[in-house]
Amino acid sequence: MFTFGPGSPGGDGTAGTATEEPASHAGQATAAGPLPSPPAPPQPEADAAPPPSPSRSPRRPGVPSLPPAAHAGELEPHAALDSSAASTQGELSPPSPARRRPGPDCRAGGRGRHGLGARLFGWLRERSLGRGLFVDPARDNFRTMTNLYGSIHPADSVYLSTRTHGAVFNLEYSPDGSVLTVACEQTEVLLFDPISSKHIKTLSEAHEDCVNNIRFLDNRLFATCSDDTTIALWDLRKLNTKVCTLHGHTSWVKNIEYDTNTRLLVTSGFDGNVIIWDTNRCTEDGCPHKKFFHTRFLMRMRLTPDCSKMLISTSSGYLLILHDLDLTKSLEVGSYPILRARRTTSSSGVSPRNSLEVLTPEVPGERDRGNCITSLQLHPKGWATLLRCSSNTDDQEWTCVYEFQEGAPVRPVSPRCSLRLTHYIEEANVGRGYIKELCFSPDGRMISSPHGYGIRLLGFDKQCSELIDCLPKEASPLRVIRSLYSHNDVVLTTKFSPTHCQIASGCLSGRVSLYQPKF
């Protein structure tokens, strides 16, 4: 794979040590490279030529805290009722002279009932928002997991040596957390048991070129994509051969998504195409497929957790959002004005299916310069999107969080603006030209971000509160909760385990580190 943009793929040449950096550490940007001409806006064309084939492909690849205080209103109804009628058996206290006895004038008791009603109302409000403690039983579990991350120490990391397999471009856990898969530069896929840190299997020559991305369809089936323009399906129960190989892209395939509602596989590549594969009708020869969407400068494509939206990032700094997603219909478009027209609502005030929104996300310090969106992730509850952006001169990198703003446009003829910048932080500009993949924790309270020769755990506040509970009025800096440095080369990707208190990271020299709590 080749480096993306100007600059050397390597870091500063020094070896990293397994040390922990204070939370206040901030990466220093390196000198800017030559200034290229800014790219043109995306021009969706059905016949757009694939990107030139450089010697190597661009790398896309990409918290500890105290438990937050309980939310107001998170009160069990039975507890609320008991609190207003405490038992007096076993211990008696002298009556207070100010205490009123039941009678015609019950204003004091009324105030008590009003207090109880307010607590019940608060509980019901939290329940209607789907945020209450007893609506989401896993909330306390996530809160405990968040606290455990405070015990993670790099000295306890387990190193899985993958030096002979090239750089690590992607890490992916199975949904049950029992398998960790590693996408490697030298055509191979590695499988490990993340609990015992034992090597399970090496898929030698899984592809004919770099392996870019891995996506699990369920606990046994997973898909891999490669610069050889193909997608491969694998079954954990029979890893000696592929289930099938999918052909359809004409350039490097970089991203895989899976619609759990329709069981459709969705892939994107540097040919600008988003292709839909019907995994319900797979054979040894492949799957029925069709081109769903096309745009120039395509970098990453993601589906929201409920599969109601598709987000596409571009190297020219644009972010495309397809609302009310319907994967059964292809978007036959040939010009940018047609795409712009799809952003507006119909005469009935309801947006049509697959309505397109074109945005230029705000990036701090980049208002007067273009930028490239190199990494794109989504909040596990669909509340926000997480972007890693770099300037066109490749001298700055930013991690930004954008909250989804739902609702119709202010005016029917105006496009809606669905994203609002809420949090940001500047990243270390080490290993320029390589794309760093970052991620949310399973509960969405923390962000793990590659930072030089290690990773940083970031939170929306020092208590790692949920995003919806600490939304600022204006964009605010992300909080550095912990910095972990244990690699000897630039970290390219990181991933939280979906079921265990564990974080994995992979670097340019091919090492995978597992971080676990120290008890």
Short mmCIF file of C-alpha atoms in Angstrom, two decimals:
data_model
loop_
_atom_site.label_atom_id
_atom_site.label_comp_id
_atom_site.label_asym_id
_atom_site.label_seq_id
_atom_site.Cartn_x
_atom_site.Cartn_y
_atom_site.Cartn_z
CA MET A 1 0.00 0.00 0.00
CA PHE A 2 1.35 3.45 -0.73
CA THR A 3 1.29 6.50 1.45
CA PHE A 4 -1.51 8.98 0.96
CA GLY A 5 -0.44 12.53 0.28
CA PRO A 6 2.97 14.14 0.69
CA GLY A 7 5.40 13.18 3.38
CA SER A 8 7.22 10.10 4.51
CA PRO A 9 5.19 7.17 5.92
CA GLY A 10 7.56 6.75 8.79
CA GLY A 11 7.57 8.54 12.11
CA ASP A 12 10.40 10.48 13.60
CA GLY A 13 12.66 7.44 13.51
CA THR A 14 12.95 6.98 17.24
CA ALA A 15 11.85 3.82 18.99
CA GLY A 16 8.88 4.06 21.29
CA THR A 17 9.05 2.75 24.81
CA ALA A 18 6.38 1.22 26.97
CA THR A 19 5.72 4.31 28.99
CA GLU A 20 2.60 6.12 29.97
CA GLU A 21 2.26 9.75 29.06
CA PRO A 22 0.40 12.15 31.32
CA ALA A 23 -3.10 13.00 30.24
CA SER A 24 -2.07 16.54 29.38
CA HIS A 25 0.35 15.38 26.66
CA ALA A 26 -0.32 16.87 23.23
CA GLY A 27 1.30 15.78 19.98
CA GLN A 28 3.46 18.25 18.06
CA ALA A 29 2.77 18.70 14.38
CA THR A 30 5.66 18.27 12.00
CA ALA A 31 6.61 20.63 9.25
CA ALA A 32 4.18 21.05 6.40
CA GLY A 33 4.86 19.53 3.02
CA PRO A 34 4.49 21.22 -0.37
CA LEU A 35 1.12 22.80 -0.90
CA PRO A 36 -0.90 20.96 -3.56
CA SER A 37 -3.73 22.56 -5.40
CA PRO A 38 -7.04 22.04 -3.57
CA PRO A 39 -9.22 19.26 -4.99
CA ALA A 40 -12.40 20.02 -6.83
CA PRO A 41 -15.83 19.37 -5.26
CA PRO A 42 -17.13 15.82 -5.74
CA GLN A 43 -18.64 15.33 -9.18
CA PRO A 44 -20.65 12.10 -9.11
CA GLU A 45 -20.29 10.52 -12.50
CA ALA A 46 -21.14 7.06 -13.63
CA ASP A 47 -18.06 6.91 -15.83
CA ALA A 48 -15.50 8.46 -13.47
CA ALA A 49 -12.07 6.97 -13.98
CA PRO A 50 -10.44 5.07 -11.11
CA PRO A 51 -7.63 6.85 -9.27
CA PRO A 52 -4.11 6.52 -10.60
CA SER A 53 -2.30 3.44 -9.39
CA PRO A 54 0.62 4.61 -7.30
CA SER A 55 3.16 2.17 -6.00
CA ARG A 56 1.47 1.84 -2.63
CA SER A 57 -2.12 2.48 -1.61
CA PRO A 58 -3.13 5.16 0.94
CA ARG A 59 -3.60 3.86 4.42
CA ARG A 60 -6.95 4.38 5.94
CA PRO A 61 -6.52 2.14 7.68
CA GLY A 62 -8.54 4.21 12.12
CA VAL A 63 -11.02 5.58 29.01
CA PRO A 64 -10.62 5.37 32.02
CA SER A 65 -12.61 7.41 34.44
CA LEU A 66 -14.56 7.54 37.61
CA PRO A 67 -18.14 6.35 37.23
CA PRO A 68 -20.36 9.31 36.41
CA ALA A 69 -22.96 10.40 38.87
CA ALA A 70 -26.43 8.99 38.49
CA HIS A 71 -28.77 11.02 36.34
CA ALA A 72 -31.48 12.99 37.93
CA GLY A 73 -34.74 11.18 37.59
CA GLU A 74 -33.21 7.69 37.39
CA LEU A 75 -35.35 6.47 40.24
CA GLU A 76 -37.16 3.19 40.53
CA PRO A 77 -40.88 3.83 41.07
CA HIS A 78 -41.08 1.39 43.98
CA ALA A 79 -38.18 3.11 45.69
CA ALA A 80 -39.88 6.46 45.19
CA LEU A 81 -43.06 5.20 46.76
CA ASP A 82 -41.24 3.65 49.69
CA SER A 83 -39.34 6.86 50.34
CA SER A 84 -42.59 8.73 51.02
CA ALA A 85 -43.93 6.06 53.38
CA ALA A 86 -40.99 4.94 55.50
CA SER A 87 -41.72 2.34 58.15
CA THR A 88 -41.77 3.48 61.76
CA GLN A 89 -41.56 0.01 63.25
CA GLY A 90 -38.64 -0.85 65.50
CA GLU A 91 -37.54 2.70 66.34
CA LEU A 92 -39.67 5.64 67.39
CA SER A 93 -38.62 9.26 67.38
CA PRO A 94 -40.29 12.02 69.38
CA PRO A 95 -42.90 13.88 67.38
CA SER A 96 -41.80 17.18 65.93
CA PRO A 97 -43.86 20.16 67.07
CA ALA A 98 -43.89 21.53 63.53
CA ARG A 99 -45.30 18.31 62.09
CA ARG A 100 -48.88 18.54 60.84
CA ARG A 101 -51.34 15.76 61.47
CA PRO A 102 -53.76 14.54 58.85
CA GLY A 103 -56.77 16.74 58.63
CA PRO A 104 -58.68 19.02 56.33
CA ASP A 105 -55.55 21.11 55.73
CA CYS A 106 -53.17 18.76 53.93
CA ARG A 107 -50.95 21.28 52.25
CA ALA A 108 -47.78 19.82 53.77
CA GLY A 109 -48.78 16.34 52.63
CA GLY A 110 -49.64 17.81 49.25
CA ARG A 111 -46.14 19.16 48.94
CA GLY A 112 -44.81 15.70 49.68
CA ARG A 113 -47.01 14.18 47.03
CA HIS A 114 -45.88 16.85 44.58
CA GLY A 115 -42.25 15.96 45.33
CA LEU A 116 -43.01 12.31 44.74
CA GLY A 117 -44.83 13.23 41.54
CA ALA A 118 -41.84 15.22 40.34
CA ARG A 119 -39.57 12.24 40.93
CA LEU A 120 -41.93 9.91 39.13
CA PHE A 121 -42.28 12.41 36.30
CA GLY A 122 -38.50 12.58 36.00
CA TRP A 123 -38.28 8.80 35.91
CA LEU A 124 -40.98 8.59 33.25
CA ARG A 125 -39.24 11.27 31.19
CA GLU A 126 -35.96 9.35 31.27
CA ARG A 127 -37.86 6.21 30.34
CA SER A 128 -39.50 7.90 27.34
CA LEU A 129 -36.04 9.05 26.15
CA GLY A 130 -34.71 5.52 26.48
CA ARG A 131 -31.99 6.68 28.87
CA GLY A 132 -33.22 5.51 32.26
CA LEU A 133 -31.32 3.02 34.38
CA PHE A 134 -34.15 0.50 34.28
CA VAL A 135 -34.80 0.99 30.58
CA ASP A 136 -31.23 0.07 29.64
CA PRO A 137 -30.05 -2.61 32.12
CA ALA A 138 -26.60 -2.57 30.51
CA ARG A 139 -26.11 1.06 31.53
CA ASP A 140 -24.58 0.13 34.88
CA ASN A 141 -22.50 -2.57 33.24
CA PHE A 142 -21.08 -0.02 30.80
CA ARG A 143 -20.46 2.35 33.70
CA THR A 144 -18.49 -0.36 35.47
CA MET A 145 -16.56 -1.12 32.28
CA THR A 146 -15.71 2.55 31.92
CA ASN A 147 -14.29 2.57 35.44
CA LEU A 148 -12.21 -0.53 34.71
CA TYR A 149 -10.39 1.23 31.90
CA GLY A 150 -8.74 3.34 34.59
CA SER A 151 -6.75 0.24 35.59
CA ILE A 152 -5.28 -0.35 32.13
CA HIS A 153 -1.50 -0.10 32.05
CA PRO A 154 0.79 -0.58 29.05
CA ALA A 155 3.17 -2.76 31.08
CA ASP A 156 0.45 -5.42 31.13
CA SER A 157 -0.09 -5.33 27.38
CA VAL A 158 0.37 -8.58 25.49
CA TYR A 159 2.33 -8.31 22.26
CA LEU A 160 1.24 -10.46 19.34
CA SER A 161 4.23 -10.48 17.02
CA THR A 162 3.13 -9.98 13.41
CA ARG A 163 6.36 -8.47 12.12
CA THR A 164 6.58 -10.87 9.17
CA HIS A 165 3.10 -9.94 7.97
CA GLY A 166 3.63 -6.24 7.31
CA ALA A 167 1.72 -3.31 8.73
CA VAL A 168 -1.57 -3.78 10.59
CA PHE A 169 -4.31 -1.93 8.73
CA ASN A 170 -7.43 -3.09 10.56
CA LEU A 171 -8.51 -4.93 13.71
CA GLU A 172 -11.92 -6.49 14.22
CA TYR A 173 -13.41 -8.51 17.08
CA SER A 174 -16.16 -11.05 16.56
CA PRO A 175 -19.50 -9.89 18.05
CA ASP A 176 -19.06 -12.21 21.05
CA GLY A 177 -15.48 -11.05 21.61
CA SER A 178 -14.04 -14.56 21.25
CA VAL A 179 -11.87 -13.90 18.17
CA LEU A 180 -9.64 -10.99 17.17
CA THR A 181 -8.89 -10.72 13.44
CA VAL A 182 -5.99 -8.73 12.01
CA ALA A 183 -5.83 -7.39 8.44
CA CYS A 184 -2.20 -7.27 7.31
CA GLU A 185 -0.30 -5.52 4.57
CA GLN A 186 1.31 -8.71 3.24
CA THR A 187 -1.87 -10.40 1.95
CA GLU A 188 -2.61 -12.29 5.17
CA VAL A 189 -5.28 -12.37 7.89
CA LEU A 190 -4.36 -13.41 11.43
CA LEU A 191 -6.76 -14.79 14.04
CA PHE A 192 -6.11 -14.69 17.79
CA ASP A 193 -7.89 -15.63 20.99
CA PRO A 194 -7.95 -12.22 22.73
CA ILE A 195 -8.46 -13.75 26.19
CA SER A 196 -5.48 -16.12 26.19
CA SER A 197 -3.52 -14.14 23.56
CA LYS A 198 -3.00 -17.40 21.69
CA HIS A 199 -2.57 -17.50 17.93
CA ILE A 200 -5.41 -19.45 16.31
CA LYS A 201 -4.84 -19.35 12.57
CA THR A 202 -3.04 -17.53 9.78
CA LEU A 203 -4.92 -17.22 6.51
CA SER A 204 -1.93 -17.27 4.19
CA GLU A 205 -2.56 -15.53 0.89
CA ALA A 206 -6.06 -14.59 1.94
CA HIS A 207 -5.85 -12.10 -0.94
CA GLU A 208 -3.38 -11.27 -3.68
CA ASP A 209 -2.68 -7.79 -2.29
CA CYS A 210 -3.00 -5.80 0.93
CA VAL A 211 -5.94 -6.70 3.20
CA ASN A 212 -7.72 -3.48 4.14
CA ASN A 213 -10.82 -4.23 6.18
CA ILE A 214 -12.59 -7.06 8.02
CA ARG A 215 -16.28 -7.19 8.94
CA PHE A 216 -18.14 -9.89 10.88
CA LEU A 217 -21.63 -10.74 9.62
CA ASP A 218 -22.30 -12.85 12.73
CA ASN A 219 -20.24 -14.86 15.21
CA ARG A 220 -18.95 -17.23 12.54
CA LEU A 221 -19.08 -15.51 9.12
CA PHE A 222 -16.80 -12.61 8.25
CA ALA A 223 -15.76 -10.76 5.11
CA THR A 224 -12.39 -9.32 4.06
CA CYS A 225 -11.58 -6.84 1.31
CA SER A 226 -8.35 -6.06 -0.47
CA ASP A 227 -6.44 -3.97 -2.95
CA ASP A 228 -6.81 -6.90 -5.34
CA THR A 229 -10.37 -5.48 -5.94
CA THR A 230 -12.11 -8.52 -4.41
CA ILE A 231 -14.11 -9.34 -1.27
CA ALA A 232 -13.82 -12.77 0.36
CA LEU A 233 -16.29 -14.49 2.69
CA TRP A 234 -14.96 -16.80 5.41
CA ASP A 235 -16.46 -19.23 7.93
CA LEU A 236 -14.67 -19.68 11.28
CA ARG A 237 -15.67 -23.35 11.27
CA LYS A 238 -13.82 -24.00 7.99
CA LEU A 239 -10.94 -21.62 7.45
CA ASN A 240 -8.99 -23.75 4.98
CA THR A 241 -11.00 -22.37 2.07
CA LYS A 242 -13.07 -19.27 1.34
CA VAL A 243 -16.83 -19.51 1.28
CA CYS A 244 -16.75 -17.46 -1.92
CA THR A 245 -14.95 -14.58 -3.63
CA LEU A 246 -16.87 -11.52 -4.80
CA HIS A 247 -15.86 -9.67 -7.96
CA GLY A 248 -17.38 -6.32 -8.95
CA HIS A 249 -15.06 -3.45 -8.00
CA THR A 250 -12.50 -2.11 -10.45
CA SER A 251 -10.10 -0.63 -7.91
CA TRP A 252 -8.97 -1.11 -4.31
CA VAL A 253 -11.79 -2.13 -1.97
CA LYS A 254 -11.47 -0.27 1.32
CA ASN A 255 -14.64 -0.65 3.37
CA ILE A 256 -17.25 -3.30 4.25
CA GLU A 257 -20.61 -2.74 5.97
CA TYR A 258 -23.48 -5.14 6.68
CA ASP A 259 -27.20 -4.33 6.80
CA THR A 260 -28.60 -6.66 9.45
CA ASN A 261 -32.18 -5.87 8.40
CA THR A 262 -31.88 -7.00 4.78
CA ARG A 263 -28.75 -9.17 5.16
CA LEU A 264 -27.11 -7.22 2.38
CA LEU A 265 -23.35 -6.71 2.28
CA VAL A 266 -22.27 -3.19 1.30
CA THR A 267 -18.75 -2.42 0.06
CA SER A 268 -16.95 0.69 -1.19
CA GLY A 269 -13.68 1.26 -2.99
CA PHE A 270 -11.43 3.80 -4.62
CA ASP A 271 -13.29 3.28 -7.90
CA GLY A 272 -15.95 5.52 -6.31
CA ASN A 273 -18.55 2.76 -6.25
CA VAL A 274 -20.76 1.54 -3.43
CA ILE A 275 -21.88 -2.00 -4.32
CA ILE A 276 -24.65 -4.10 -2.73
CA TRP A 277 -24.20 -7.89 -2.44
CA ASP A 278 -27.08 -10.29 -1.75
CA THR A 279 -25.56 -12.70 0.76
CA ASN A 280 -28.87 -14.62 0.89
CA ARG A 281 -28.05 -16.10 -2.51
CA CYS A 282 -24.33 -16.73 -2.26
CA THR A 283 -22.76 -19.56 -4.23
CA GLU A 284 -19.17 -20.67 -4.73
CA ASP A 285 -19.09 -18.38 -7.76
CA GLY A 286 -20.10 -15.29 -5.79
CA CYS A 287 -23.21 -13.27 -4.92
CA PRO A 288 -25.70 -11.29 -7.03
CA HIS A 289 -24.71 -7.63 -6.81
CA LYS A 290 -25.49 -4.19 -8.15
CA LYS A 291 -23.95 -0.74 -8.06
CA PHE A 292 -25.86 1.37 -5.57
CA PHE A 293 -24.04 4.70 -5.65
CA HIS A 294 -21.06 6.43 -7.25
CA THR A 295 -19.06 9.51 -6.36
CA ARG A 296 -15.52 10.72 -6.95
CA PHE A 297 -12.87 10.96 -4.23
CA LEU A 298 -14.65 8.33 -2.10
CA MET A 299 -12.69 7.41 1.04
CA ARG A 300 -14.97 5.72 3.58
CA MET A 301 -18.58 4.55 3.78
CA ARG A 302 -20.54 3.65 6.93
CA LEU A 303 -24.10 2.65 7.88
CA THR A 304 -25.72 3.94 11.06
CA PRO A 305 -26.50 1.20 13.64
CA ASP A 306 -30.17 1.14 12.61
CA CYS A 307 -29.17 1.16 8.90
CA SER A 308 -31.36 4.22 8.26
CA LYS A 309 -28.51 6.37 6.93
CA MET A 310 -25.38 5.92 4.85
CA LEU A 311 -22.44 8.28 5.36
CA ILE A 312 -19.70 8.66 2.76
CA SER A 313 -16.51 10.65 3.34
CA THR A 314 -14.30 12.00 0.57
CA SER A 315 -10.69 13.06 0.19
CA SER A 316 -11.91 16.52 -0.87
CA GLY A 317 -13.45 17.26 2.54
CA TYR A 318 -17.09 16.59 1.68
CA LEU A 319 -19.38 14.32 3.68
CA LEU A 320 -22.41 12.80 1.94
CA ILE A 321 -25.41 11.54 3.93
CA LEU A 322 -28.12 9.38 2.38
CA HIS A 323 -31.24 9.71 4.54
CA ASP A 324 -34.11 7.18 4.80
CA LEU A 325 -31.86 4.58 3.25
CA ASP A 326 -33.36 2.00 0.91
CA LEU A 327 -30.67 -0.36 -0.40
CA THR A 328 -33.08 -2.06 -2.79
CA LYS A 329 -33.07 1.02 -5.05
CA SER A 330 -30.02 2.18 -6.98
CA LEU A 331 -29.30 5.87 -7.32
CA GLU A 332 -29.01 6.50 -11.03
CA VAL A 333 -27.47 9.95 -11.09
CA GLY A 334 -25.25 11.60 -13.61
CA SER A 335 -24.71 15.16 -12.51
CA TYR A 336 -24.07 17.15 -9.34
CA PRO A 337 -27.21 19.40 -9.71
CA ILE A 338 -29.43 16.31 -9.59
CA LEU A 339 -27.76 15.26 -6.36
CA ARG A 340 -28.31 18.72 -4.89
CA ALA A 341 -31.99 18.58 -5.78
CA ARG A 342 -32.40 15.38 -3.81
CA ARG A 343 -31.54 17.19 -0.57
CA THR A 344 -34.82 19.07 -0.44
CA THR A 345 -38.12 17.77 0.86
CA SER A 346 -41.13 16.93 -1.28
CA SER A 347 -44.31 19.03 -1.41
CA SER A 348 -45.73 16.91 1.41
CA GLY A 349 -42.83 17.94 3.65
CA VAL A 350 -41.38 14.41 3.79
CA SER A 351 -37.95 13.66 2.38
CA PRO A 352 -37.89 10.97 -0.34
CA ARG A 353 -36.07 7.70 0.26
CA ASN A 354 -32.30 7.92 -0.29
CA SER A 355 -32.40 11.72 -0.18
CA LEU A 356 -28.87 13.06 -0.35
CA GLU A 357 -27.26 15.73 1.80
CA VAL A 358 -23.86 17.19 0.93
CA LEU A 359 -21.93 18.75 3.83
CA THR A 360 -18.55 20.30 4.45
CA PRO A 361 -17.98 19.50 8.14
CA GLU A 362 -16.50 22.28 10.20
CA VAL A 363 -12.94 21.55 11.34
CA PRO A 364 -11.24 23.81 13.91
CA GLY A 365 -8.44 25.85 12.37
CA GLU A 366 -9.32 24.65 8.88
CA ARG A 367 -12.01 27.13 7.91
CA ASP A 368 -9.87 28.72 5.21
CA ARG A 369 -8.17 25.57 3.97
CA GLY A 370 -9.37 22.32 2.45
CA ASN A 371 -9.16 19.06 4.34
CA CYS A 372 -9.37 15.32 3.75
CA ILE A 373 -11.68 13.08 5.81
CA THR A 374 -9.53 10.01 6.23
CA SER A 375 -11.43 8.02 8.87
CA LEU A 376 -15.15 7.77 9.55
CA GLN A 377 -16.86 6.00 12.48
CA LEU A 378 -20.34 6.13 14.03
CA HIS A 379 -21.53 6.27 17.63
CA PRO A 380 -22.86 2.82 18.67
CA LYS A 381 -26.26 4.37 19.45
CA GLY A 382 -26.34 6.44 16.27
CA TRP A 383 -26.10 9.79 18.09
CA ALA A 384 -22.98 11.13 16.39
CA THR A 385 -20.27 10.56 13.81
CA LEU A 386 -16.54 10.52 14.50
CA LEU A 387 -14.13 11.88 11.87
CA ARG A 388 -10.35 11.99 11.55
CA CYS A 389 -9.44 14.88 9.27
CA SER A 390 -6.13 16.04 7.86
CA SER A 391 -5.29 19.28 6.13
CA ASN A 392 -4.44 19.34 2.45
CA THR A 393 -0.91 20.34 3.35
CA ASP A 394 -0.82 17.29 5.66
CA ASP A 395 0.57 19.39 8.52
CA GLN A 396 -2.40 18.97 10.90
CA GLU A 397 -4.74 16.22 12.01
CA TRP A 398 -7.96 16.55 13.97
CA THR A 399 -10.40 14.18 15.64
CA CYS A 400 -13.91 15.65 15.56
CA VAL A 401 -17.30 14.55 16.91
CA TYR A 402 -20.48 15.72 15.17
CA GLU A 403 -23.92 15.28 16.71
CA PHE A 404 -26.79 14.30 14.41
CA GLN A 405 -29.42 17.04 14.16
CA GLU A 406 -32.71 15.39 13.23
CA GLY A 407 -35.71 17.15 11.75
CA ALA A 408 -36.87 18.82 8.56
CA PRO A 409 -35.12 21.86 7.01
CA VAL A 410 -36.07 25.28 8.34
CA ARG A 411 -37.43 26.15 4.91
CA PRO A 412 -38.72 23.55 2.44
CA VAL A 413 -36.39 24.86 -0.27
CA SER A 414 -33.33 24.80 2.00
CA PRO A 415 -31.13 21.76 2.58
CA ARG A 416 -31.06 20.50 6.12
CA CYS A 417 -27.80 20.51 8.06
CA SER A 418 -27.73 17.24 9.96
CA LEU A 419 -24.40 17.56 11.74
CA ARG A 420 -23.15 19.92 14.45
CA LEU A 421 -19.57 19.96 15.71
CA THR A 422 -19.61 19.25 19.45
CA HIS A 423 -16.09 18.10 20.38
CA TYR A 424 -12.64 18.11 18.82
CA ILE A 425 -8.95 17.62 19.56
CA GLU A 426 -5.75 18.06 17.56
CA GLU A 427 -3.78 14.88 16.95
CA ALA A 428 -0.05 14.20 16.72
CA ASN A 429 1.06 14.62 13.13
CA VAL A 430 3.30 11.54 13.18
CA GLY A 431 3.45 9.12 10.29
CA ARG A 432 2.04 11.65 7.88
CA GLY A 433 0.37 10.17 4.81
CA TYR A 434 -0.96 7.14 6.67
CA ILE A 435 -4.61 6.96 7.70
CA LYS A 436 -5.33 6.24 11.35
CA GLU A 437 -8.51 4.38 12.26
CA LEU A 438 -10.12 5.38 15.57
CA CYS A 439 -13.21 3.99 17.30
CA PHE A 440 -15.88 4.42 19.97
CA SER A 441 -16.10 2.19 23.03
CA PRO A 442 -19.09 -0.21 23.04
CA ASP A 443 -21.10 2.20 25.21
CA GLY A 444 -20.04 5.29 23.26
CA ARG A 445 -18.57 7.02 26.34
CA MET A 446 -14.94 6.90 25.19
CA ILE A 447 -12.90 7.21 22.01
CA SER A 448 -9.68 5.34 21.33
CA SER A 449 -7.50 7.29 18.94
CA PRO A 450 -4.07 6.44 17.44
CA HIS A 451 -1.60 9.04 18.66
CA GLY A 452 1.97 8.72 17.46
CA TYR A 453 3.48 5.52 18.84
CA GLY A 454 0.51 4.83 21.08
CA ILE A 455 -3.17 5.54 21.67
CA ARG A 456 -5.13 8.13 23.60
CA LEU A 457 -8.38 7.43 25.39
CA LEU A 458 -10.65 10.46 25.01
CA GLY A 459 -13.88 11.42 26.75
CA PHE A 460 -16.52 14.10 26.34
CA ASP A 461 -15.75 15.18 29.90
CA LYS A 462 -13.45 14.01 32.70
CA GLN A 463 -16.14 11.64 34.03
CA CYS A 464 -16.63 9.97 30.63
CA SER A 465 -20.32 10.87 30.61
CA GLU A 466 -22.57 9.93 27.73
CA LEU A 467 -22.59 12.39 24.86
CA ILE A 468 -26.29 13.16 25.26
CA ASP A 469 -25.71 14.15 28.90
CA CYS A 470 -22.89 16.63 28.29
CA LEU A 471 -23.64 18.33 24.98
CA PRO A 472 -21.98 21.76 24.98
CA LYS A 473 -23.58 24.88 23.51
CA GLU A 474 -20.40 25.46 21.52
CA ALA A 475 -17.77 23.05 20.28
CA SER A 476 -15.47 22.01 23.14
CA PRO A 477 -12.17 20.11 23.31
CA LEU A 478 -12.25 16.38 23.96
CA ARG A 479 -10.73 15.39 27.31
CA VAL A 480 -7.60 13.24 27.33
CA ILE A 481 -8.37 10.56 29.92
CA ARG A 482 -5.27 8.43 29.45
CA SER A 483 -2.35 8.03 27.05
CA LEU A 484 -0.81 4.60 26.46
CA TYR A 485 2.47 4.18 24.55
CA SER A 486 3.84 0.70 23.93
CA HIS A 487 4.64 0.50 20.19
CA ASN A 488 7.92 1.16 18.41
CA ASP A 489 6.24 2.51 15.28
CA VAL A 490 3.27 4.63 14.26
CA VAL A 491 -0.08 3.20 15.39
CA LEU A 492 -2.53 2.90 12.49
CA THR A 493 -5.61 1.30 14.04
CA THR A 494 -7.24 0.60 17.39
CA LYS A 495 -10.36 -1.24 18.55
CA PHE A 496 -12.35 -1.84 21.76
CA SER A 497 -13.49 -5.37 22.55
CA PRO A 498 -17.31 -5.53 22.39
CA THR A 499 -17.57 -7.77 25.47
CA HIS A 500 -14.40 -7.48 27.57
CA CYS A 501 -12.43 -4.64 29.11
CA GLN A 502 -9.76 -4.80 26.47
CA ILE A 503 -8.31 -2.53 23.78
CA ALA A 504 -6.23 -3.64 20.79
CA SER A 505 -3.92 -1.51 18.67
CA GLY A 506 -1.80 -2.23 15.61
CA CYS A 507 1.16 -0.34 14.19
CA LEU A 508 3.11 0.18 11.00
CA SER A 509 5.79 -2.38 11.88
CA GLY A 510 3.17 -5.12 12.33
CA ARG A 511 2.83 -5.41 16.11
CA VAL A 512 -0.55 -5.85 17.82
CA SER A 513 -0.84 -4.83 21.47
CA LEU A 514 -3.62 -5.85 23.85
CA TYR A 515 -4.29 -3.58 26.83
CA GLN A 516 -6.05 -5.04 29.86
CA PRO A 517 -6.67 -3.85 33.44
CA LYS A 518 -4.06 -4.39 36.11
CA PHE A 519 -5.58 -5.78 39.28
#
